[in-house]
mmCIF file of C-alpha atoms and ligand atoms in Angstrom:
data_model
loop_
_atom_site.group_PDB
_atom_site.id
_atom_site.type_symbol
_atom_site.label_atom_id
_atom_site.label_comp_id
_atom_site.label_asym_id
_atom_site.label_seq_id
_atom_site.Cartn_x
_atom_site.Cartn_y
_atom_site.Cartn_z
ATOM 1 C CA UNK A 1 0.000 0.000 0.000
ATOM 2 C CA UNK A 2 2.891 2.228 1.312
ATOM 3 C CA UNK A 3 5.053 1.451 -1.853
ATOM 4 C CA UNK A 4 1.877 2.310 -4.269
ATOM 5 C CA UNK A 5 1.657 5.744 -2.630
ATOM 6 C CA UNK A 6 5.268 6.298 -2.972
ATOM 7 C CA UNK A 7 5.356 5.064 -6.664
ATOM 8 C CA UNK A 8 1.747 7.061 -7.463
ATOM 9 C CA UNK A 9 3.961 10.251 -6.039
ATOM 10 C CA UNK A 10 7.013 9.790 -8.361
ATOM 11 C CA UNK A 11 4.719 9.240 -11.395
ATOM 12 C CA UNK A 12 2.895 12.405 -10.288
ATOM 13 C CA UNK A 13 6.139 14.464 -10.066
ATOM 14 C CA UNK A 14 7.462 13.566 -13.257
ATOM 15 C CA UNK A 15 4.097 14.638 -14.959
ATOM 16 C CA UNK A 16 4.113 17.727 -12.830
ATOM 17 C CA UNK A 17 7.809 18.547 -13.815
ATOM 18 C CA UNK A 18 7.310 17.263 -17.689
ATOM 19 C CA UNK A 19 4.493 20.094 -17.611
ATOM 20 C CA UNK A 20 6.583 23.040 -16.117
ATOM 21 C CA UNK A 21 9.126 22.198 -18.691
ATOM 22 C CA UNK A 22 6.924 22.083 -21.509
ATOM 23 C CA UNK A 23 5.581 25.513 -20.109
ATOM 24 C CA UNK A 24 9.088 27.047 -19.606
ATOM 25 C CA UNK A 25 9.834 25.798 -23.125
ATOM 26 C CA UNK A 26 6.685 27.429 -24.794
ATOM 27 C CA UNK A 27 7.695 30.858 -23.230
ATOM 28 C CA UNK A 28 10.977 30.602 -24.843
ATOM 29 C CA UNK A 29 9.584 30.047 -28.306
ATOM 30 C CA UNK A 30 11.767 33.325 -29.103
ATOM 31 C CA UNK A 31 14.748 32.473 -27.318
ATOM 32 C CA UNK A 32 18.064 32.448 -29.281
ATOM 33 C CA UNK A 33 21.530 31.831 -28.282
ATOM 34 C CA UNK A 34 22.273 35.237 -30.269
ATOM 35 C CA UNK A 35 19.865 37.121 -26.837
ATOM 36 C CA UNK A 36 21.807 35.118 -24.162
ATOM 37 C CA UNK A 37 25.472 37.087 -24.966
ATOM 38 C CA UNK A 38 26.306 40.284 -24.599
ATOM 39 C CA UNK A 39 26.114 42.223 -28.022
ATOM 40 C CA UNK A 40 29.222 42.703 -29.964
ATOM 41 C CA UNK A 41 31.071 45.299 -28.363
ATOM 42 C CA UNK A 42 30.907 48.550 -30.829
ATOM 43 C CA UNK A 43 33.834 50.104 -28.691
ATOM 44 C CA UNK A 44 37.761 49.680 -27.270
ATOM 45 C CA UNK A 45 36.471 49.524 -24.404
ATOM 46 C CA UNK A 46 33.733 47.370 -24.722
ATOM 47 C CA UNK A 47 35.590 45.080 -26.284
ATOM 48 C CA UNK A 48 37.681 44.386 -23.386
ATOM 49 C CA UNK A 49 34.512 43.670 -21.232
ATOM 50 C CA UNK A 50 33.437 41.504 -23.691
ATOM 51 C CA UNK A 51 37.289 39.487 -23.877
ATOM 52 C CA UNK A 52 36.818 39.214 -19.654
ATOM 53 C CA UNK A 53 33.064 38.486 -20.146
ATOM 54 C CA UNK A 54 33.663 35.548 -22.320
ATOM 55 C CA UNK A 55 36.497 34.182 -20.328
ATOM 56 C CA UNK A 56 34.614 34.179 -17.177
ATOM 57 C CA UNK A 57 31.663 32.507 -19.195
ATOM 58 C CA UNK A 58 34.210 29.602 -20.274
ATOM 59 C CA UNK A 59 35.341 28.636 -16.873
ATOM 60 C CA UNK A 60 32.115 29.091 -15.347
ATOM 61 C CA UNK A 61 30.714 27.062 -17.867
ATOM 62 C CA UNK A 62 33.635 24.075 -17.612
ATOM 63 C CA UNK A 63 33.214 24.681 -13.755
ATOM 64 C CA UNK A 64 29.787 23.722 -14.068
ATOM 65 C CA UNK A 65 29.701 20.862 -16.429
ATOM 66 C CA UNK A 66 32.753 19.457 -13.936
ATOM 67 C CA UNK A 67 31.287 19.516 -11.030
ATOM 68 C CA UNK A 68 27.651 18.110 -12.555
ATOM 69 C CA UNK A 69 29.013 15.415 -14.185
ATOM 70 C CA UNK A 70 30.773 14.081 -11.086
ATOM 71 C CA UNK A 71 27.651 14.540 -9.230
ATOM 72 C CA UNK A 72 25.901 12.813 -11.656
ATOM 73 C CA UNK A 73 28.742 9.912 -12.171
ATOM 74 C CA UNK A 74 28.650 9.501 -8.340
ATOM 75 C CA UNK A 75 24.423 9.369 -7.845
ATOM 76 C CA UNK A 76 24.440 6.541 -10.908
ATOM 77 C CA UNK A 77 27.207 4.567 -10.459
ATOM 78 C CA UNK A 78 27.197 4.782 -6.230
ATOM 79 C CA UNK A 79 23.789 4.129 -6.185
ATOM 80 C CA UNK A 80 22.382 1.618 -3.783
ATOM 81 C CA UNK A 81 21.577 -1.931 -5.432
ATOM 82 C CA UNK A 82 19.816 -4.613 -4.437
ATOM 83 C CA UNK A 83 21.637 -6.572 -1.429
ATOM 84 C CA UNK A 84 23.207 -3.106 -0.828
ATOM 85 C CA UNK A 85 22.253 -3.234 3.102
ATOM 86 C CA UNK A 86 25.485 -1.615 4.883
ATOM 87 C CA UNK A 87 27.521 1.550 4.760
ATOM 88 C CA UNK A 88 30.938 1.931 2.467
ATOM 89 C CA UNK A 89 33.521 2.452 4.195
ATOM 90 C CA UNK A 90 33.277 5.886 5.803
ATOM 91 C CA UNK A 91 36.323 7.918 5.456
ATOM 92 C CA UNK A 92 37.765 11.337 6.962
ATOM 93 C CA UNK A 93 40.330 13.654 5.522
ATOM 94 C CA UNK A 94 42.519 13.407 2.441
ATOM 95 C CA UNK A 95 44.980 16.373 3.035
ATOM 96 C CA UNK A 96 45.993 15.530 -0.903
ATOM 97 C CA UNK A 97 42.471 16.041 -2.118
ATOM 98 C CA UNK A 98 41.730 19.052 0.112
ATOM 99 C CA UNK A 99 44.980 21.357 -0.645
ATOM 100 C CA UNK A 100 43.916 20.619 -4.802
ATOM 101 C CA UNK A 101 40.305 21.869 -4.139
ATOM 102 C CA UNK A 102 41.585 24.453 -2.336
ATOM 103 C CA UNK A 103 44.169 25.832 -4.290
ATOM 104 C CA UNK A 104 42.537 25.632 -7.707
ATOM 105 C CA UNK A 105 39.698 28.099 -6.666
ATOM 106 C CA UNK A 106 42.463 30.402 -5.384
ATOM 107 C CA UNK A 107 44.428 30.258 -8.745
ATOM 108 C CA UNK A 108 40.786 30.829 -10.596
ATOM 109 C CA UNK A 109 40.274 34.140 -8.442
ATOM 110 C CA UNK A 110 43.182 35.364 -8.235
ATOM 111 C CA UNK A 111 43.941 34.957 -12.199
ATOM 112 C CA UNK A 112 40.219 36.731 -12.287
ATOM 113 C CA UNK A 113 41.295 39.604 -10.442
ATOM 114 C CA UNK A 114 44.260 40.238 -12.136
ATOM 115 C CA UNK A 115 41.941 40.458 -15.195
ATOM 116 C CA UNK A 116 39.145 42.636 -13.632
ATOM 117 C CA UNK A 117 42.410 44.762 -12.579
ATOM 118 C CA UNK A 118 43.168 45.082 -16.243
ATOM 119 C CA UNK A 119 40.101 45.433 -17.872
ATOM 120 C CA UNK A 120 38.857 48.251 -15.161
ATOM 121 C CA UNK A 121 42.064 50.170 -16.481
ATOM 122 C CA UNK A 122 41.324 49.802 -19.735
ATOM 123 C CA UNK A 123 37.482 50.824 -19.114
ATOM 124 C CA UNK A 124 38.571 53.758 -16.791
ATOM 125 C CA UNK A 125 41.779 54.824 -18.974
ATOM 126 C CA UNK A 126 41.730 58.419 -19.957
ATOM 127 C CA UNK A 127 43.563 60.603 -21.867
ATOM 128 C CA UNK A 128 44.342 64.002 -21.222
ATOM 129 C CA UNK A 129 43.530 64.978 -24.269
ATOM 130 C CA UNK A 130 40.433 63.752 -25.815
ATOM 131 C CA UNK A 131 40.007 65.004 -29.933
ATOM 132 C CA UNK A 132 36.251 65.428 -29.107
ATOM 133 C CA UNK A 133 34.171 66.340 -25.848
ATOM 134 C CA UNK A 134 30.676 66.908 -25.269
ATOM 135 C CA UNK A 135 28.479 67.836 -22.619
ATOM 136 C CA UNK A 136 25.819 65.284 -21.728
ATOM 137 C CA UNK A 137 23.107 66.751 -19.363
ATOM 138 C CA UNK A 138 20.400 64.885 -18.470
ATOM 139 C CA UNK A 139 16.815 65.680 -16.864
ATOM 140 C CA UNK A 140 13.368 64.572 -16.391
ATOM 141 C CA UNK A 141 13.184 63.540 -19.188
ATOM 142 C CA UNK A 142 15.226 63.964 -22.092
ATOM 143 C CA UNK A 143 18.975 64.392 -23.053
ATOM 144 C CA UNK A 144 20.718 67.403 -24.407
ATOM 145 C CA UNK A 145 24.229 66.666 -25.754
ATOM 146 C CA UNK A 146 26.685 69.788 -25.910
ATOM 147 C CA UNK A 147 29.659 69.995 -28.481
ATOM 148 C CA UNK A 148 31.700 73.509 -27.484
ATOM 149 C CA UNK A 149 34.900 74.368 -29.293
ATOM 150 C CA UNK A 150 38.681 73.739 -28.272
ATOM 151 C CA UNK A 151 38.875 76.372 -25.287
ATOM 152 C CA UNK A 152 35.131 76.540 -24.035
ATOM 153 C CA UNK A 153 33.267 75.021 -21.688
ATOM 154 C CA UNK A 154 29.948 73.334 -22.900
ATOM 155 C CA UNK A 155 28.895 75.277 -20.049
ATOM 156 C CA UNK A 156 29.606 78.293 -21.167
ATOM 157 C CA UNK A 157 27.479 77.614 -24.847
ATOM 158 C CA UNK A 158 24.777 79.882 -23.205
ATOM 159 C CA UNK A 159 27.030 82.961 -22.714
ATOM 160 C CA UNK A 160 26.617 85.982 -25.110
ATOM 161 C CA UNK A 161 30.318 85.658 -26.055
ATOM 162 C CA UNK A 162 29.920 82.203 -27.186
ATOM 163 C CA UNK A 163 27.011 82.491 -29.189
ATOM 164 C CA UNK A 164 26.839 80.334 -32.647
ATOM 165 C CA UNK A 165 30.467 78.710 -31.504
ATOM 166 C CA UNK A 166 28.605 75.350 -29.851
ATOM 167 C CA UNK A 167 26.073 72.756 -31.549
ATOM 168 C CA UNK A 168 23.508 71.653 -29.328
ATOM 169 C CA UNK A 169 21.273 68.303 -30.085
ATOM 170 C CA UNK A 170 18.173 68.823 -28.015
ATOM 171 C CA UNK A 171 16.004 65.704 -27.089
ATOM 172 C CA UNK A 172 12.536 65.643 -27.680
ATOM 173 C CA UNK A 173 9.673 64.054 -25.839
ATOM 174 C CA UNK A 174 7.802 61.991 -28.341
ATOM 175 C CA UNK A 175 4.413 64.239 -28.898
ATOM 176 C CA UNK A 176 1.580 62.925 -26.874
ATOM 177 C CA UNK A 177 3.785 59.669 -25.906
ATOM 178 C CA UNK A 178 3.422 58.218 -29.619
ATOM 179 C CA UNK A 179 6.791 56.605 -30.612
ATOM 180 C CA UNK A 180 5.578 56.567 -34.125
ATOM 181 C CA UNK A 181 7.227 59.701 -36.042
ATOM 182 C CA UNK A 182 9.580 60.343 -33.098
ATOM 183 C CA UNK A 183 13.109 60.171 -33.493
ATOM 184 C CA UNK A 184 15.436 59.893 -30.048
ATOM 185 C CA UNK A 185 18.274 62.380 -30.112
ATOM 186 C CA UNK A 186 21.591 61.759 -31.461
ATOM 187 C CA UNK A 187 24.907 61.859 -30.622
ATOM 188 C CA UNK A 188 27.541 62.089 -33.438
ATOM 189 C CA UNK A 189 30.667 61.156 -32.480
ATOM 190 C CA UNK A 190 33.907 60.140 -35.353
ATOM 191 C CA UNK A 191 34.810 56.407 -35.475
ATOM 192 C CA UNK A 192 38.286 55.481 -34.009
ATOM 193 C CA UNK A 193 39.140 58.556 -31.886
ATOM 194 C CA UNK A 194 38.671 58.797 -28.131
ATOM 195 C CA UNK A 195 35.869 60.811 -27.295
ATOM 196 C CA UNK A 196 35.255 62.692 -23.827
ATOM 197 C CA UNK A 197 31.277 62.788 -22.208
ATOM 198 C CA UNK A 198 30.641 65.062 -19.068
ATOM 199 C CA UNK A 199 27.898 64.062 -17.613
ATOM 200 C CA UNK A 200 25.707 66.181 -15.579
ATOM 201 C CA UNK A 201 22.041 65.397 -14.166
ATOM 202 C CA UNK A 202 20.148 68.788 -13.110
ATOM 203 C CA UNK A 203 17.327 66.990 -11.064
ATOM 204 C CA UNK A 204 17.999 62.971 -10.627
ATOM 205 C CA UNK A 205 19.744 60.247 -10.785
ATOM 206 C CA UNK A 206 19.764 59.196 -14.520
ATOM 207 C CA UNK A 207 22.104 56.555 -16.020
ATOM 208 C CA UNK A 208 23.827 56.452 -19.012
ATOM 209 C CA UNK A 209 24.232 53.173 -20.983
ATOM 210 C CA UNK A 210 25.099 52.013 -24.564
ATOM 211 C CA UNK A 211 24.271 48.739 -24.938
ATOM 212 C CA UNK A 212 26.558 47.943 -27.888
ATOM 213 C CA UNK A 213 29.500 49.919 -25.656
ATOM 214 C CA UNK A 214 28.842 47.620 -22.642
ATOM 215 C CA UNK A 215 28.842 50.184 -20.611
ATOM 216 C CA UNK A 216 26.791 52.143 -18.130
ATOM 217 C CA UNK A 217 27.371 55.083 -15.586
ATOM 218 C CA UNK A 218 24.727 56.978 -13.407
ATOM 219 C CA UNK A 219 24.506 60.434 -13.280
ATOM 220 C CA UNK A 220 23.901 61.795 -10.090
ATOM 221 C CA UNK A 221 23.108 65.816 -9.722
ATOM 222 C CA UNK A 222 25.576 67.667 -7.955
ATOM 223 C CA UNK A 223 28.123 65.236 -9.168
ATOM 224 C CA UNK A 224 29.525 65.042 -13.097
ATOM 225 C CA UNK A 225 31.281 61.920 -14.201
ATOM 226 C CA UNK A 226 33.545 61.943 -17.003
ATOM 227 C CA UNK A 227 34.214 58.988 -18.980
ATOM 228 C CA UNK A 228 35.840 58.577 -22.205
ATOM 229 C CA UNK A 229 35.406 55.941 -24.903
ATOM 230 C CA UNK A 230 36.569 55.025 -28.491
ATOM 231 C CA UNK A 231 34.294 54.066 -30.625
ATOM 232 C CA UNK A 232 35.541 51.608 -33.721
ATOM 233 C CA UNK A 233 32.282 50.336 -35.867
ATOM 234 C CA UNK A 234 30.991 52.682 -37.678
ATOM 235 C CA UNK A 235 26.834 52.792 -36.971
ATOM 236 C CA UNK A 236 24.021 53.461 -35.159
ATOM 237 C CA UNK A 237 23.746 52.366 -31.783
ATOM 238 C CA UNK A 238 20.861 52.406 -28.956
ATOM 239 C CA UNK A 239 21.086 54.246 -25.651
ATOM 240 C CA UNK A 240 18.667 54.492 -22.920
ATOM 241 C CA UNK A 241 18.539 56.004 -19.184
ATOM 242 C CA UNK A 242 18.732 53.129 -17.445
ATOM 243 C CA UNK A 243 17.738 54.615 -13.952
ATOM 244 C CA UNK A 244 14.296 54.932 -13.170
ATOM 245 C CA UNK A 245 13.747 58.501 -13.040
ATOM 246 C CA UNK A 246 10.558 59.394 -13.165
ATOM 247 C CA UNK A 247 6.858 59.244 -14.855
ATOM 248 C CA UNK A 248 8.030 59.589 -18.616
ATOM 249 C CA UNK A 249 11.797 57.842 -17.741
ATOM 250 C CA UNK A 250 10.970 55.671 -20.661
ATOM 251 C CA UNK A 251 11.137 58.164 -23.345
ATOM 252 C CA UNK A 252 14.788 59.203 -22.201
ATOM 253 C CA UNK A 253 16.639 57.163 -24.831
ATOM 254 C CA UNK A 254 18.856 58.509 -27.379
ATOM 255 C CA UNK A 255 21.398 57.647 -29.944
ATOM 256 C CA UNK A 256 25.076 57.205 -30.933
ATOM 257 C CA UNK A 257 25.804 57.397 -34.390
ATOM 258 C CA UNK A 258 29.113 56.802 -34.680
ATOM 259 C CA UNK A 259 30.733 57.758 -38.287
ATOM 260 C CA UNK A 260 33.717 58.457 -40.407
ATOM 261 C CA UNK A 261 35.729 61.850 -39.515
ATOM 262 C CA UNK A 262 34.870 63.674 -42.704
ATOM 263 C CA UNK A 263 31.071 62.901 -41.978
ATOM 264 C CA UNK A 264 31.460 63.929 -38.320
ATOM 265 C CA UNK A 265 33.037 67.188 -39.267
ATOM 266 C CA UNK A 266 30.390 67.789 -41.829
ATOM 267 C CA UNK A 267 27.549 67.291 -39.727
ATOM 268 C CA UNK A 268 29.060 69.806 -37.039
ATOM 269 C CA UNK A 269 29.630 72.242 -39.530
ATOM 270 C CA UNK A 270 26.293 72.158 -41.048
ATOM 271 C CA UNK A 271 24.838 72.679 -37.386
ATOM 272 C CA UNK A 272 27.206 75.550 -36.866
ATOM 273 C CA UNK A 273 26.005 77.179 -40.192
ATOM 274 C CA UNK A 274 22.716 79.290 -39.223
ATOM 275 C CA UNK A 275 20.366 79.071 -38.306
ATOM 276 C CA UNK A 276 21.329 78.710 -34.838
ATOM 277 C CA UNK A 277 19.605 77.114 -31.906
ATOM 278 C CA UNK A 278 17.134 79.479 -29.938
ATOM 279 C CA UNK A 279 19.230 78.363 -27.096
ATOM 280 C CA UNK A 280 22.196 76.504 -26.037
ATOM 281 C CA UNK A 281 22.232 76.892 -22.302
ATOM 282 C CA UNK A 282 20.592 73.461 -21.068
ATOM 283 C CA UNK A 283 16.796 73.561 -20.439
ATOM 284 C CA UNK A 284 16.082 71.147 -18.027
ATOM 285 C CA UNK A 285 12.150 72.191 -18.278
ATOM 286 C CA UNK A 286 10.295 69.143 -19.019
ATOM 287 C CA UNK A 287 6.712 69.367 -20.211
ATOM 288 C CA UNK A 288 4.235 69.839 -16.986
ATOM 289 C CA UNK A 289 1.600 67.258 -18.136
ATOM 290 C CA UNK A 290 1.344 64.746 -20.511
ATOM 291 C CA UNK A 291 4.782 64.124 -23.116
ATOM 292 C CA UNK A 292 4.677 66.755 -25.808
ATOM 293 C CA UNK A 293 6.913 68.100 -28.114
ATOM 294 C CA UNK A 294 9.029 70.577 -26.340
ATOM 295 C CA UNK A 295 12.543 73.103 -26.986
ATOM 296 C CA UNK A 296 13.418 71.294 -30.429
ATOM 297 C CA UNK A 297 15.097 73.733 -32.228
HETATM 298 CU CU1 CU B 301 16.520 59.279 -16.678
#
């Protein structure tokens, strides 16, 4: 009677676990490899994540697979058999065994560290120098991206002096929240040179990620990061706030469109050449209700 239970339990568990899979299985009816890896890194920098990303990934994964498959070997082929009515032999201590499963952890993490070390100085490197800088400032809820000549501040593009010497790009909210004709701002920035972002929030914390640059950075007010980066595929690439910042935080994406020197140059010339923005100070003013189209020039 006992044994009937027990066996009507297993069959029931196997249905029950048959089912969740098929389940799981159906939700993934869009799942690709492709969505389970990081994107192809568009930048220097992101390219070394991606080199550290895919190493950790391969010893994780042979980790993994080692330590299953001697689980595995030892359930099946240590199982208890028929007849099987005592204990193996019991045993305690193998100082052999326990200084290799020691020590090979210690070489994995340590050899990992030494690689974060690198990688973060490769992510963090900056030169003193960049060819290109622009002024990123970010507010509920849009972006405005500031390109001031050598010698000016992008926070100076709003003085009298400096009029018609800066191009601003000024992010739009998409009119009455339709995504439909809307295009995010963009950020033009030359292929293969090293290119310098200060960001600056004037309200809250906002966060500034590239996907395709594997790399993200909040933006707190009060407090302007700097990073630098080196774009080397030439393209358009999504960005997107990725801090929750408030009731229309989901329009605040933008993009990079990263392209050849001579295009870059042309493009900031032809927004140099009037007429000029109405203004190029940054106007954190978001629309009061719903998302409209606001300071576009
Ligand atoms: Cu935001």
């Amino acid at each position: 009677m006992g044994l009937t239970a027990k066996r009507w339990a297993r069959r029931a568990g196997v249905v029950a676990a048959l089912g969740a899979l098929a389940v799981l299985l159906s939700a993934c009816s869009d799942f690709s490899l492709r969505n389970a890896v990081p994107p192809d890194a568009a930048s220097v920098q992101g390219q070394a994540s991606r080199n550290i990303y895919d190493i950790v990934f391969v010893i994780g994964a042979a980790v993994f697979f080692l330590v299953e498959g001697l689980i595995l070997f030892a359930v099946v082929h240590y199982r208890r058999r028929a007849g099987d009515d005592e204990l193996p032999p019991q045993i305690h201590g193998n100082n052999r065994l326990e200084i290799i499963w020691t020590a090979i952890p210690i070489a994995i993490v340590l050899a990992l560290f030494v690689l974060s070390w690198q990688t973060l100085n490769t992510v963090d490197a900056r030169t003193p120098t960049p060819p290109v800088r622009i002024g990123v400032v970010a507010y509920q809820w849009q972006w405005e991206f500031v390109y001031a000549p050598e010698g000016v501040a992008w926070q100076d593009c709003g003085a009298p002096v400096n009029k018609g010497k800066c191009v601003t790009v000024f992010g739009t909210l998409p009119a009455g929240g339709d995504r439909s004709n809307w295009t995010p701002p963009t950020m033009h920035v030359p292929v293969n040179e090293t290119v310098e972002l200060q960001l600056h929030s004037t309200d809250v914390i906002h966060s500034f990620y590239v996907p395709a640059f594997l790399f993200q950075r909040d933006i707190t007010p009060r407090k302007d990061q700097v990073i630098q980066f080196t774009a080397d595929r030439i393209g358009i690439y999504r960005g997107q706030c990725t801090q929750f910042c408030g009731l229309y935080h989901q329009f605040m994406e933008f993009q990079v469109q990263v392209e050849s020197k001579v295009d870059y140059v042309a493009w900031l010339q032809q927004e140099l050449t009037p007429p000029p923005a109405p203004s190029a100070a940054p106007s954190p003013s978001g629309p009061a209700g719903s998302p409209a189209a606001s300071s576009a020039p």
